[in-house]
């Protein structure tokens, strides 16, 4: 018998009440994610990606179905999950160091005795912010703020990382730098990640599997692609691999077909 999946999303559905009546956004979304897997969730703008992710975060309740993480049903937010949103949600009156320390302190009682000591400085160094601990968030660029957000998420040592388009507001160069930082951190920790993105190349660089969502209304899992490039990965290696173009084409074809059938315009970076 196969071991149970680490994350089980079963027949998830979400209907929002709107002035013009109930709107079925997600219906029968079912997905299993293995421990240590990096999954990218990709689909058109407005299809319901953030809705699914916010239910995983425990910030939103499903109308039908549910989510089980490591055998426990999600019924609210918790420090077992690290989250990163589009824009960094740092506490503005605390320094960079204090923002990350808050996360470390939240889980200090959970850490087994004798475990390797973790320090704020270590996490800051891992995201390329060594020496920046005394600065306030407003003194940092958007990309640096997002680095703090990633450091904070990893400092929770979460079982699951949930990232909702964390790099989509950054310029192309900064986005690539942060993708590399995230990839290195993930390769060193192999935490389970579910990341929403609408950037095909980002998904191909980072993911073990790309889960393509249909356009909705009543969006569900439309197609799942295995991304089997050897790790550690580099952009240079990927772009000379014929499999890269085949997969890229499969994603774009799916999205184009969904755009024709769906109600939302094609929106790709
Ligand atoms: N609280 C809400 N009430 C009503 N409609 C909502 C609410 N949140 C999201 N929606 C609608 O649900 C759809 C999916 O939204 P979302 O999950 O944010 O999509 P995505 O992240 O894929 O862009 C959108 O049409 C959005 O307008
Ligand atoms: Mg969204």
PDB file of C-alpha atoms and ligand atoms in Angstrom:
ATOM      1  CA  UNK A   1       0.000   0.000   0.000  1.00  0.00           C
ATOM      2  CA  UNK A   2       1.241   3.502  -0.793  1.00  0.00           C
ATOM      3  CA  UNK A   3       1.971   5.761   2.200  1.00  0.00           C
ATOM      4  CA  UNK A   4      -0.681   8.449   2.713  1.00  0.00           C
ATOM      5  CA  UNK A   5       0.078  11.751   0.987  1.00  0.00           C
ATOM      6  CA  UNK A   6       1.553  14.516   3.122  1.00  0.00           C
ATOM      7  CA  UNK A   7      -1.027  17.026   1.903  1.00  0.00           C
ATOM      8  CA  UNK A   8      -4.435  15.729   0.868  1.00  0.00           C
ATOM      9  CA  UNK A   9      -6.830  18.151  -0.756  1.00  0.00           C
ATOM     10  CA  UNK A  10     -10.108  16.334  -1.294  1.00  0.00           C
ATOM     11  CA  UNK A  11     -13.069  17.501  -3.378  1.00  0.00           C
ATOM     12  CA  UNK A  12     -12.423  21.059  -2.304  1.00  0.00           C
ATOM     13  CA  UNK A  13     -15.130  23.522  -3.244  1.00  0.00           C
ATOM     14  CA  UNK A  14     -15.650  27.204  -2.578  1.00  0.00           C
ATOM     15  CA  UNK A  15     -18.761  29.218  -3.286  1.00  0.00           C
ATOM     16  CA  UNK A  16     -18.764  32.936  -2.498  1.00  0.00           C
ATOM     17  CA  UNK A  17     -22.001  34.757  -1.813  1.00  0.00           C
ATOM     18  CA  UNK A  18     -22.194  37.774  -4.097  1.00  0.00           C
ATOM     19  CA  UNK A  19     -24.883  40.434  -4.641  1.00  0.00           C
ATOM     20  CA  UNK A  20     -25.921  38.585  -7.808  1.00  0.00           C
ATOM     21  CA  UNK A  21     -26.154  35.225  -6.051  1.00  0.00           C
ATOM     22  CA  UNK A  22     -23.773  32.410  -5.119  1.00  0.00           C
ATOM     23  CA  UNK A  23     -20.626  32.173  -7.277  1.00  0.00           C
ATOM     24  CA  UNK A  24     -19.050  28.718  -7.496  1.00  0.00           C
ATOM     25  CA  UNK A  25     -15.350  29.527  -7.807  1.00  0.00           C
ATOM     26  CA  UNK A  26     -13.742  26.147  -7.100  1.00  0.00           C
ATOM     27  CA  UNK A  27     -15.414  22.764  -7.385  1.00  0.00           C
ATOM     28  CA  UNK A  28     -14.018  19.267  -6.775  1.00  0.00           C
ATOM     29  CA  UNK A  29     -10.392  20.358  -6.529  1.00  0.00           C
ATOM     30  CA  UNK A  30      -8.513  17.208  -5.562  1.00  0.00           C
ATOM     31  CA  UNK A  31      -4.749  16.906  -5.210  1.00  0.00           C
ATOM     32  CA  UNK A  32      -2.209  14.938  -3.179  1.00  0.00           C
ATOM     33  CA  UNK A  33       1.257  16.298  -2.472  1.00  0.00           C
ATOM     34  CA  UNK A  34       4.126  14.146  -1.216  1.00  0.00           C
ATOM     35  CA  UNK A  35       6.454  15.192   1.590  1.00  0.00           C
ATOM     36  CA  UNK A  36       9.356  17.217   0.253  1.00  0.00           C
ATOM     37  CA  UNK A  37       7.663  17.900  -3.052  1.00  0.00           C
ATOM     38  CA  UNK A  38       7.688  21.320  -4.754  1.00  0.00           C
ATOM     39  CA  UNK A  39       4.371  21.884  -6.501  1.00  0.00           C
ATOM     40  CA  UNK A  40       3.486  24.942  -8.573  1.00  0.00           C
ATOM     41  CA  UNK A  41      -0.159  25.823  -9.059  1.00  0.00           C
ATOM     42  CA  UNK A  42      -0.692  27.685 -12.282  1.00  0.00           C
ATOM     43  CA  UNK A  43      -3.787  29.053 -13.961  1.00  0.00           C
ATOM     44  CA  UNK A  44      -5.403  32.158 -15.350  1.00  0.00           C
ATOM     45  CA  UNK A  45      -5.906  35.240 -13.252  1.00  0.00           C
ATOM     46  CA  UNK A  46      -9.127  34.956 -11.261  1.00  0.00           C
ATOM     47  CA  UNK A  47      -9.505  31.186 -11.601  1.00  0.00           C
ATOM     48  CA  UNK A  48      -9.294  30.519  -7.867  1.00  0.00           C
ATOM     49  CA  UNK A  49      -5.610  29.822  -7.097  1.00  0.00           C
ATOM     50  CA  UNK A  50      -5.484  32.173  -4.106  1.00  0.00           C
ATOM     51  CA  UNK A  51      -8.795  30.774  -2.905  1.00  0.00           C
ATOM     52  CA  UNK A  52      -7.344  27.250  -2.785  1.00  0.00           C
ATOM     53  CA  UNK A  53      -4.127  28.479  -1.160  1.00  0.00           C
ATOM     54  CA  UNK A  54      -5.956  30.559   1.456  1.00  0.00           C
ATOM     55  CA  UNK A  55      -7.914  27.448   2.453  1.00  0.00           C
ATOM     56  CA  UNK A  56      -4.612  25.570   2.851  1.00  0.00           C
ATOM     57  CA  UNK A  57      -3.369  28.468   4.975  1.00  0.00           C
ATOM     58  CA  UNK A  58      -6.460  28.170   7.164  1.00  0.00           C
ATOM     59  CA  UNK A  59      -7.453  31.758   6.365  1.00  0.00           C
ATOM     60  CA  UNK A  60     -10.524  30.761   4.373  1.00  0.00           C
ATOM     61  CA  UNK A  61     -13.035  27.961   4.889  1.00  0.00           C
ATOM     62  CA  UNK A  62     -14.068  25.520   2.177  1.00  0.00           C
ATOM     63  CA  UNK A  63     -17.717  25.198   1.228  1.00  0.00           C
ATOM     64  CA  UNK A  64     -17.223  21.500   0.502  1.00  0.00           C
ATOM     65  CA  UNK A  65     -14.386  19.037   0.973  1.00  0.00           C
ATOM     66  CA  UNK A  66     -11.321  19.666   3.070  1.00  0.00           C
ATOM     67  CA  UNK A  67      -7.566  19.636   3.512  1.00  0.00           C
ATOM     68  CA  UNK A  68      -5.518  17.240   5.612  1.00  0.00           C
ATOM     69  CA  UNK A  69      -1.861  18.011   6.335  1.00  0.00           C
ATOM     70  CA  UNK A  70       0.213  15.223   7.918  1.00  0.00           C
ATOM     71  CA  UNK A  71      -2.961  13.464   9.006  1.00  0.00           C
ATOM     72  CA  UNK A  72      -4.555  16.538  10.601  1.00  0.00           C
ATOM     73  CA  UNK A  73      -7.453  18.440   9.134  1.00  0.00           C
ATOM     74  CA  UNK A  74      -6.825  22.146   8.570  1.00  0.00           C
ATOM     75  CA  UNK A  75      -9.223  24.192  10.686  1.00  0.00           C
ATOM     76  CA  UNK A  76      -7.338  27.480  10.991  1.00  0.00           C
ATOM     77  CA  UNK A  77      -3.930  29.099  10.563  1.00  0.00           C
ATOM     78  CA  UNK A  78      -0.904  27.656  12.343  1.00  0.00           C
ATOM     79  CA  UNK A  79       2.869  27.833  12.616  1.00  0.00           C
ATOM     80  CA  UNK A  80       3.182  24.453  10.898  1.00  0.00           C
ATOM     81  CA  UNK A  81       2.692  26.444   7.666  1.00  0.00           C
ATOM     82  CA  UNK A  82       4.915  29.257   6.453  1.00  0.00           C
ATOM     83  CA  UNK A  83       3.240  31.734   4.125  1.00  0.00           C
ATOM     84  CA  UNK A  84       4.529  34.358   1.721  1.00  0.00           C
ATOM     85  CA  UNK A  85       2.230  36.676  -0.228  1.00  0.00           C
ATOM     86  CA  UNK A  86       2.754  38.952  -3.247  1.00  0.00           C
ATOM     87  CA  UNK A  87       3.844  41.844  -1.069  1.00  0.00           C
ATOM     88  CA  UNK A  88       5.872  41.320   2.093  1.00  0.00           C
ATOM     89  CA  UNK A  89       3.694  41.555   5.195  1.00  0.00           C
ATOM     90  CA  UNK A  90       6.361  42.657   7.664  1.00  0.00           C
ATOM     91  CA  UNK A  91       5.652  44.533  10.878  1.00  0.00           C
ATOM     92  CA  UNK A  92       6.788  48.046   9.907  1.00  0.00           C
ATOM     93  CA  UNK A  93       7.847  49.181  13.398  1.00  0.00           C
ATOM     94  CA  UNK A  94      10.183  46.205  13.907  1.00  0.00           C
ATOM     95  CA  UNK A  95      13.641  45.836  12.409  1.00  0.00           C
ATOM     96  CA  UNK A  96      14.439  43.115   9.898  1.00  0.00           C
ATOM     97  CA  UNK A  97      16.072  41.089  12.681  1.00  0.00           C
ATOM     98  CA  UNK A  98      13.061  41.487  14.993  1.00  0.00           C
ATOM     99  CA  UNK A  99      10.650  40.460  12.231  1.00  0.00           C
ATOM    100  CA  UNK A 100      12.520  37.186  11.707  1.00  0.00           C
ATOM    101  CA  UNK A 101      13.076  36.633  15.434  1.00  0.00           C
ATOM    102  CA  UNK A 102       9.336  36.770  15.983  1.00  0.00           C
ATOM    103  CA  UNK A 103       8.956  33.700  13.784  1.00  0.00           C
ATOM    104  CA  UNK A 104      11.805  31.859  15.530  1.00  0.00           C
ATOM    105  CA  UNK A 105      10.298  32.618  18.944  1.00  0.00           C
ATOM    106  CA  UNK A 106       6.895  31.372  17.834  1.00  0.00           C
ATOM    107  CA  UNK A 107       8.240  27.881  17.295  1.00  0.00           C
ATOM    108  CA  UNK A 108      11.042  27.742  19.889  1.00  0.00           C
ATOM    109  CA  UNK A 109       9.035  25.430  22.155  1.00  0.00           C
ATOM    110  CA  UNK A 110       8.427  23.032  19.291  1.00  0.00           C
ATOM    111  CA  UNK A 111      12.106  22.473  18.494  1.00  0.00           C
ATOM    112  CA  UNK A 112      13.522  19.239  19.923  1.00  0.00           C
ATOM    113  CA  UNK A 113      16.153  19.667  22.609  1.00  0.00           C
ATOM    114  CA  UNK A 114      19.652  19.155  21.334  1.00  0.00           C
ATOM    115  CA  UNK A 115      18.600  20.160  17.827  1.00  0.00           C
ATOM    116  CA  UNK A 116      20.956  22.357  15.865  1.00  0.00           C
ATOM    117  CA  UNK A 117      20.762  25.924  17.176  1.00  0.00           C
ATOM    118  CA  UNK A 118      19.124  28.287  14.731  1.00  0.00           C
ATOM    119  CA  UNK A 119      19.740  31.965  14.664  1.00  0.00           C
ATOM    120  CA  UNK A 120      18.135  34.930  13.027  1.00  0.00           C
ATOM    121  CA  UNK A 121      21.491  35.787  11.476  1.00  0.00           C
ATOM    122  CA  UNK A 122      21.668  32.368   9.820  1.00  0.00           C
ATOM    123  CA  UNK A 123      18.307  32.875   8.127  1.00  0.00           C
ATOM    124  CA  UNK A 124      19.212  36.418   7.081  1.00  0.00           C
ATOM    125  CA  UNK A 125      22.455  35.164   5.589  1.00  0.00           C
ATOM    126  CA  UNK A 126      20.634  32.410   3.683  1.00  0.00           C
ATOM    127  CA  UNK A 127      18.472  34.987   1.930  1.00  0.00           C
ATOM    128  CA  UNK A 128      21.385  37.323   1.204  1.00  0.00           C
ATOM    129  CA  UNK A 129      20.615  39.866   3.934  1.00  0.00           C
ATOM    130  CA  UNK A 130      23.660  39.413   6.173  1.00  0.00           C
ATOM    131  CA  UNK A 131      24.391  42.672   7.961  1.00  0.00           C
ATOM    132  CA  UNK A 132      20.938  44.158   7.221  1.00  0.00           C
ATOM    133  CA  UNK A 133      19.271  43.112  10.484  1.00  0.00           C
ATOM    134  CA  UNK A 134      19.123  46.598  12.020  1.00  0.00           C
ATOM    135  CA  UNK A 135      17.233  48.164   9.134  1.00  0.00           C
ATOM    136  CA  UNK A 136      13.515  48.859   9.119  1.00  0.00           C
ATOM    137  CA  UNK A 137      11.320  47.363   6.374  1.00  0.00           C
ATOM    138  CA  UNK A 138      10.605  50.785   4.840  1.00  0.00           C
ATOM    139  CA  UNK A 139      14.335  51.275   4.273  1.00  0.00           C
ATOM    140  CA  UNK A 140      14.451  48.207   2.022  1.00  0.00           C
ATOM    141  CA  UNK A 141      13.515  47.668  -1.624  1.00  0.00           C
ATOM    142  CA  UNK A 142      10.488  45.486  -2.404  1.00  0.00           C
ATOM    143  CA  UNK A 143      12.818  42.629  -3.338  1.00  0.00           C
ATOM    144  CA  UNK A 144      14.749  42.882  -0.068  1.00  0.00           C
ATOM    145  CA  UNK A 145      11.490  43.025   1.897  1.00  0.00           C
ATOM    146  CA  UNK A 146      10.393  39.858   0.158  1.00  0.00           C
ATOM    147  CA  UNK A 147      13.729  38.267   1.160  1.00  0.00           C
ATOM    148  CA  UNK A 148      12.865  39.037   4.783  1.00  0.00           C
ATOM    149  CA  UNK A 149       9.452  37.454   4.226  1.00  0.00           C
ATOM    150  CA  UNK A 150      11.114  34.293   2.924  1.00  0.00           C
ATOM    151  CA  UNK A 151      13.590  34.233   5.832  1.00  0.00           C
ATOM    152  CA  UNK A 152      10.667  34.561   8.233  1.00  0.00           C
ATOM    153  CA  UNK A 153       8.745  31.742   6.552  1.00  0.00           C
ATOM    154  CA  UNK A 154      11.750  29.398   6.711  1.00  0.00           C
ATOM    155  CA  UNK A 155      12.508  30.438  10.318  1.00  0.00           C
ATOM    156  CA  UNK A 156       9.210  28.837  11.321  1.00  0.00           C
ATOM    157  CA  UNK A 157      10.734  25.561  10.087  1.00  0.00           C
ATOM    158  CA  UNK A 158       7.307  24.812   8.706  1.00  0.00           C
ATOM    159  CA  UNK A 159       6.175  21.450   7.445  1.00  0.00           C
ATOM    160  CA  UNK A 160       4.556  23.186   4.528  1.00  0.00           C
ATOM    161  CA  UNK A 161       5.399  26.412   2.717  1.00  0.00           C
ATOM    162  CA  UNK A 162       2.561  28.195   0.942  1.00  0.00           C
ATOM    163  CA  UNK A 163       3.631  30.918  -1.464  1.00  0.00           C
ATOM    164  CA  UNK A 164       1.097  33.026  -3.351  1.00  0.00           C
ATOM    165  CA  UNK A 165       2.818  34.680  -6.341  1.00  0.00           C
ATOM    166  CA  UNK A 166       5.651  35.862  -4.080  1.00  0.00           C
ATOM    167  CA  UNK A 167       7.726  37.378  -6.887  1.00  0.00           C
ATOM    168  CA  UNK A 168       5.071  38.704  -9.251  1.00  0.00           C
ATOM    169  CA  UNK A 169       5.453  42.349  -8.189  1.00  0.00           C
ATOM    170  CA  UNK A 170       9.228  42.390  -8.618  1.00  0.00           C
ATOM    171  CA  UNK A 171      11.225  43.432 -11.664  1.00  0.00           C
ATOM    172  CA  UNK A 172      12.585  40.636 -13.858  1.00  0.00           C
ATOM    173  CA  UNK A 173      16.143  40.658 -12.516  1.00  0.00           C
ATOM    174  CA  UNK A 174      15.116  40.737  -8.859  1.00  0.00           C
ATOM    175  CA  UNK A 175      12.587  38.018  -9.565  1.00  0.00           C
ATOM    176  CA  UNK A 176      15.297  35.754 -10.957  1.00  0.00           C
ATOM    177  CA  UNK A 177      17.544  36.428  -7.967  1.00  0.00           C
ATOM    178  CA  UNK A 178      14.771  35.541  -5.547  1.00  0.00           C
ATOM    179  CA  UNK A 179      13.871  32.413  -7.492  1.00  0.00           C
ATOM    180  CA  UNK A 180      17.500  31.301  -7.131  1.00  0.00           C
ATOM    181  CA  UNK A 181      17.468  32.075  -3.403  1.00  0.00           C
ATOM    182  CA  UNK A 182      14.251  30.110  -2.909  1.00  0.00           C
ATOM    183  CA  UNK A 183      15.591  27.203  -4.970  1.00  0.00           C
ATOM    184  CA  UNK A 184      18.794  27.023  -2.901  1.00  0.00           C
ATOM    185  CA  UNK A 185      16.868  27.202   0.379  1.00  0.00           C
ATOM    186  CA  UNK A 186      14.499  24.508  -0.758  1.00  0.00           C
ATOM    187  CA  UNK A 187      17.308  22.250  -1.937  1.00  0.00           C
ATOM    188  CA  UNK A 188      18.947  22.590   1.482  1.00  0.00           C
ATOM    189  CA  UNK A 189      15.770  21.828   3.418  1.00  0.00           C
ATOM    190  CA  UNK A 190      13.418  19.894   1.107  1.00  0.00           C
ATOM    191  CA  UNK A 191      10.362  21.294   2.806  1.00  0.00           C
ATOM    192  CA  UNK A 192       7.070  20.666   1.077  1.00  0.00           C
ATOM    193  CA  UNK A 193       6.115  23.697  -1.021  1.00  0.00           C
ATOM    194  CA  UNK A 194       2.918  24.685  -2.788  1.00  0.00           C
ATOM    195  CA  UNK A 195       3.484  27.853  -4.766  1.00  0.00           C
ATOM    196  CA  UNK A 196       1.009  29.791  -6.881  1.00  0.00           C
ATOM    197  CA  UNK A 197       2.489  31.464  -9.908  1.00  0.00           C
ATOM    198  CA  UNK A 198       1.409  32.574 -13.337  1.00  0.00           C
ATOM    199  CA  UNK A 199       4.974  32.609 -14.649  1.00  0.00           C
ATOM    200  CA  UNK A 200       5.561  29.463 -16.736  1.00  0.00           C
ATOM    201  CA  UNK A 201       9.361  29.716 -16.607  1.00  0.00           C
ATOM    202  CA  UNK A 202       9.319  30.146 -12.845  1.00  0.00           C
ATOM    203  CA  UNK A 203       7.244  26.987 -12.502  1.00  0.00           C
ATOM    204  CA  UNK A 204       9.550  25.035 -14.825  1.00  0.00           C
ATOM    205  CA  UNK A 205      12.634  26.144 -12.889  1.00  0.00           C
ATOM    206  CA  UNK A 206      11.275  25.358  -9.436  1.00  0.00           C
ATOM    207  CA  UNK A 207       8.613  22.671  -9.541  1.00  0.00           C
ATOM    208  CA  UNK A 208       8.622  18.895  -9.349  1.00  0.00           C
ATOM    209  CA  UNK A 209       5.059  19.044 -10.645  1.00  0.00           C
ATOM    210  CA  UNK A 210       3.010  21.777 -12.262  1.00  0.00           C
ATOM    211  CA  UNK A 211      -0.671  21.632 -11.444  1.00  0.00           C
ATOM    212  CA  UNK A 212      -2.701  23.481 -14.066  1.00  0.00           C
ATOM    213  CA  UNK A 213      -6.062  24.803 -12.963  1.00  0.00           C
ATOM    214  CA  UNK A 214      -8.998  25.159 -15.311  1.00  0.00           C
ATOM    215  CA  UNK A 215     -10.304  28.680 -15.808  1.00  0.00           C
ATOM    216  CA  UNK A 216     -13.570  28.351 -14.028  1.00  0.00           C
ATOM    217  CA  UNK A 217     -16.079  29.230 -12.866  1.00  0.00           C
ATOM    218  CA  UNK A 218     -16.049  26.020 -10.838  1.00  0.00           C
ATOM    219  CA  UNK A 219     -12.295  25.604 -11.407  1.00  0.00           C
ATOM    220  CA  UNK A 220     -10.579  22.300 -10.709  1.00  0.00           C
ATOM    221  CA  UNK A 221      -7.310  20.555 -11.512  1.00  0.00           C
ATOM    222  CA  UNK A 222      -7.121  20.436 -15.298  1.00  0.00           C
ATOM    223  CA  UNK A 223      -3.778  18.794 -15.940  1.00  0.00           C
ATOM    224  CA  UNK A 224      -0.665  17.797 -14.004  1.00  0.00           C
ATOM    225  CA  UNK A 225       2.802  17.875 -15.575  1.00  0.00           C
ATOM    226  CA  UNK A 226       5.859  16.149 -14.097  1.00  0.00           C
ATOM    227  CA  UNK A 227       8.977  18.305 -14.273  1.00  0.00           C
ATOM    228  CA  UNK A 228      11.884  15.908 -14.036  1.00  0.00           C
ATOM    229  CA  UNK A 229      14.953  18.071 -14.643  1.00  0.00           C
ATOM    230  CA  UNK A 230      17.936  17.035 -12.526  1.00  0.00           C
ATOM    231  CA  UNK A 231      18.684  19.133  -9.465  1.00  0.00           C
ATOM    232  CA  UNK A 232      20.376  21.402  -8.672  1.00  0.00           C
ATOM    233  CA  UNK A 233      18.930  23.234 -11.642  1.00  0.00           C
ATOM    234  CA  UNK A 234      20.225  26.188 -13.566  1.00  0.00           C
ATOM    235  CA  UNK A 235      18.454  28.284 -16.169  1.00  0.00           C
ATOM    236  CA  UNK A 236      21.338  27.716 -18.596  1.00  0.00           C
ATOM    237  CA  UNK A 237      20.925  23.930 -18.436  1.00  0.00           C
ATOM    238  CA  UNK A 238      17.151  24.107 -18.721  1.00  0.00           C
ATOM    239  CA  UNK A 239      16.963  26.232 -21.850  1.00  0.00           C
ATOM    240  CA  UNK A 240      19.069  23.805 -23.873  1.00  0.00           C
ATOM    241  CA  UNK A 241      16.960  20.814 -22.811  1.00  0.00           C
ATOM    242  CA  UNK A 242      14.342  19.855 -25.445  1.00  0.00           C
ATOM    243  CA  UNK A 243      12.060  18.698 -22.617  1.00  0.00           C
ATOM    244  CA  UNK A 244      11.941  22.323 -21.436  1.00  0.00           C
ATOM    245  CA  UNK A 245      10.312  23.464 -24.671  1.00  0.00           C
ATOM    246  CA  UNK A 246       7.979  20.517 -24.772  1.00  0.00           C
ATOM    247  CA  UNK A 247       6.756  21.234 -21.228  1.00  0.00           C
ATOM    248  CA  UNK A 248       6.559  24.985 -21.833  1.00  0.00           C
ATOM    249  CA  UNK A 249       4.463  24.359 -24.900  1.00  0.00           C
ATOM    250  CA  UNK A 250       2.190  21.964 -23.008  1.00  0.00           C
ATOM    251  CA  UNK A 251       1.544  24.624 -20.336  1.00  0.00           C
ATOM    252  CA  UNK A 252       0.929  27.418 -22.837  1.00  0.00           C
ATOM    253  CA  UNK A 253      -1.345  25.267 -24.988  1.00  0.00           C
ATOM    254  CA  UNK A 254      -3.399  24.352 -21.919  1.00  0.00           C
ATOM    255  CA  UNK A 255      -3.704  28.011 -20.908  1.00  0.00           C
ATOM    256  CA  UNK A 256      -4.635  29.106 -24.421  1.00  0.00           C
ATOM    257  CA  UNK A 257      -7.351  26.461 -24.619  1.00  0.00           C
ATOM    258  CA  UNK A 258      -8.637  27.501 -21.212  1.00  0.00           C
ATOM    259  CA  UNK A 259      -8.647  31.149 -22.300  1.00  0.00           C
ATOM    260  CA  UNK A 260     -10.853  30.303 -25.247  1.00  0.00           C
ATOM    261  CA  UNK A 261     -13.254  28.304 -23.092  1.00  0.00           C
ATOM    262  CA  UNK A 262     -12.996  30.439 -19.966  1.00  0.00           C
ATOM    263  CA  UNK A 263     -14.211  33.897 -19.130  1.00  0.00           C
ATOM    264  CA  UNK A 264     -10.892  35.511 -18.171  1.00  0.00           C
ATOM    265  CA  UNK A 265      -8.440  37.028 -20.656  1.00  0.00           C
ATOM    266  CA  UNK A 266      -5.053  35.369 -21.160  1.00  0.00           C
ATOM    267  CA  UNK A 267      -2.726  36.981 -18.638  1.00  0.00           C
ATOM    268  CA  UNK A 268       0.887  35.880 -18.762  1.00  0.00           C
ATOM    269  CA  UNK A 269       4.118  37.556 -17.857  1.00  0.00           C
TER     270      UNK A 269
HETATM  271  N1  LIG B   1     -14.335  37.074  -0.687  1.00  0.00           N
HETATM  272  C1  LIG B   1     -14.773  36.969  -1.939  1.00  0.00           C
HETATM  273  N2  LIG B   1     -16.077  37.200  -2.241  1.00  0.00           N
HETATM  274  C2  LIG B   1     -16.537  37.066  -3.510  1.00  0.00           C
HETATM  275  N3  LIG B   1     -15.757  36.698  -4.543  1.00  0.00           N
HETATM  276  C3  LIG B   1     -14.455  36.449  -4.295  1.00  0.00           C
HETATM  277  C4  LIG B   1     -13.893  36.579  -2.988  1.00  0.00           C
HETATM  278  N4  LIG B   1     -12.573  36.259  -3.068  1.00  0.00           N
HETATM  279  C5  LIG B   1     -12.329  35.963  -4.348  1.00  0.00           C
HETATM  280  N5  LIG B   1     -13.456  36.075  -5.094  1.00  0.00           N
HETATM  281  C6  LIG B   1     -13.575  35.804  -6.536  1.00  0.00           C
HETATM  282  O1  LIG B   1     -13.157  34.469  -6.751  1.00  0.00           O
HETATM  283  C7  LIG B   1     -12.466  34.378  -7.987  1.00  0.00           C
HETATM  284  C8  LIG B   1     -11.120  33.722  -7.750  1.00  0.00           C
HETATM  285  O2  LIG B   1     -10.290  34.599  -7.000  1.00  0.00           O
HETATM  286  P1  LIG B   1      -8.808  34.209  -6.603  1.00  0.00           P
HETATM  287  O3  LIG B   1      -8.843  32.947  -5.819  1.00  0.00           O
HETATM  288  O4  LIG B   1      -8.206  35.402  -5.948  1.00  0.00           O
HETATM  289  O5  LIG B   1      -8.151  33.936  -8.042  1.00  0.00           O
HETATM  290  P2  LIG B   1      -6.628  33.861  -8.502  1.00  0.00           P
HETATM  291  O6  LIG B   1      -5.763  33.816  -7.295  1.00  0.00           O
HETATM  292  O7  LIG B   1      -6.543  32.629  -9.344  1.00  0.00           O
HETATM  293  O8  LIG B   1      -6.374  35.080  -9.352  1.00  0.00           O
HETATM  294  C9  LIG B   1     -12.388  35.778  -8.559  1.00  0.00           C
HETATM  295  O9  LIG B   1     -13.392  35.911  -9.518  1.00  0.00           O
HETATM  296  C10 LIG B   1     -12.641  36.664  -7.374  1.00  0.00           C
HETATM  297  O10 LIG B   1     -13.260  37.845  -7.765  1.00  0.00           O
HETATM  298 MG1  LIG B   2      -4.287  35.144  -6.650  1.00  0.00          MG
END
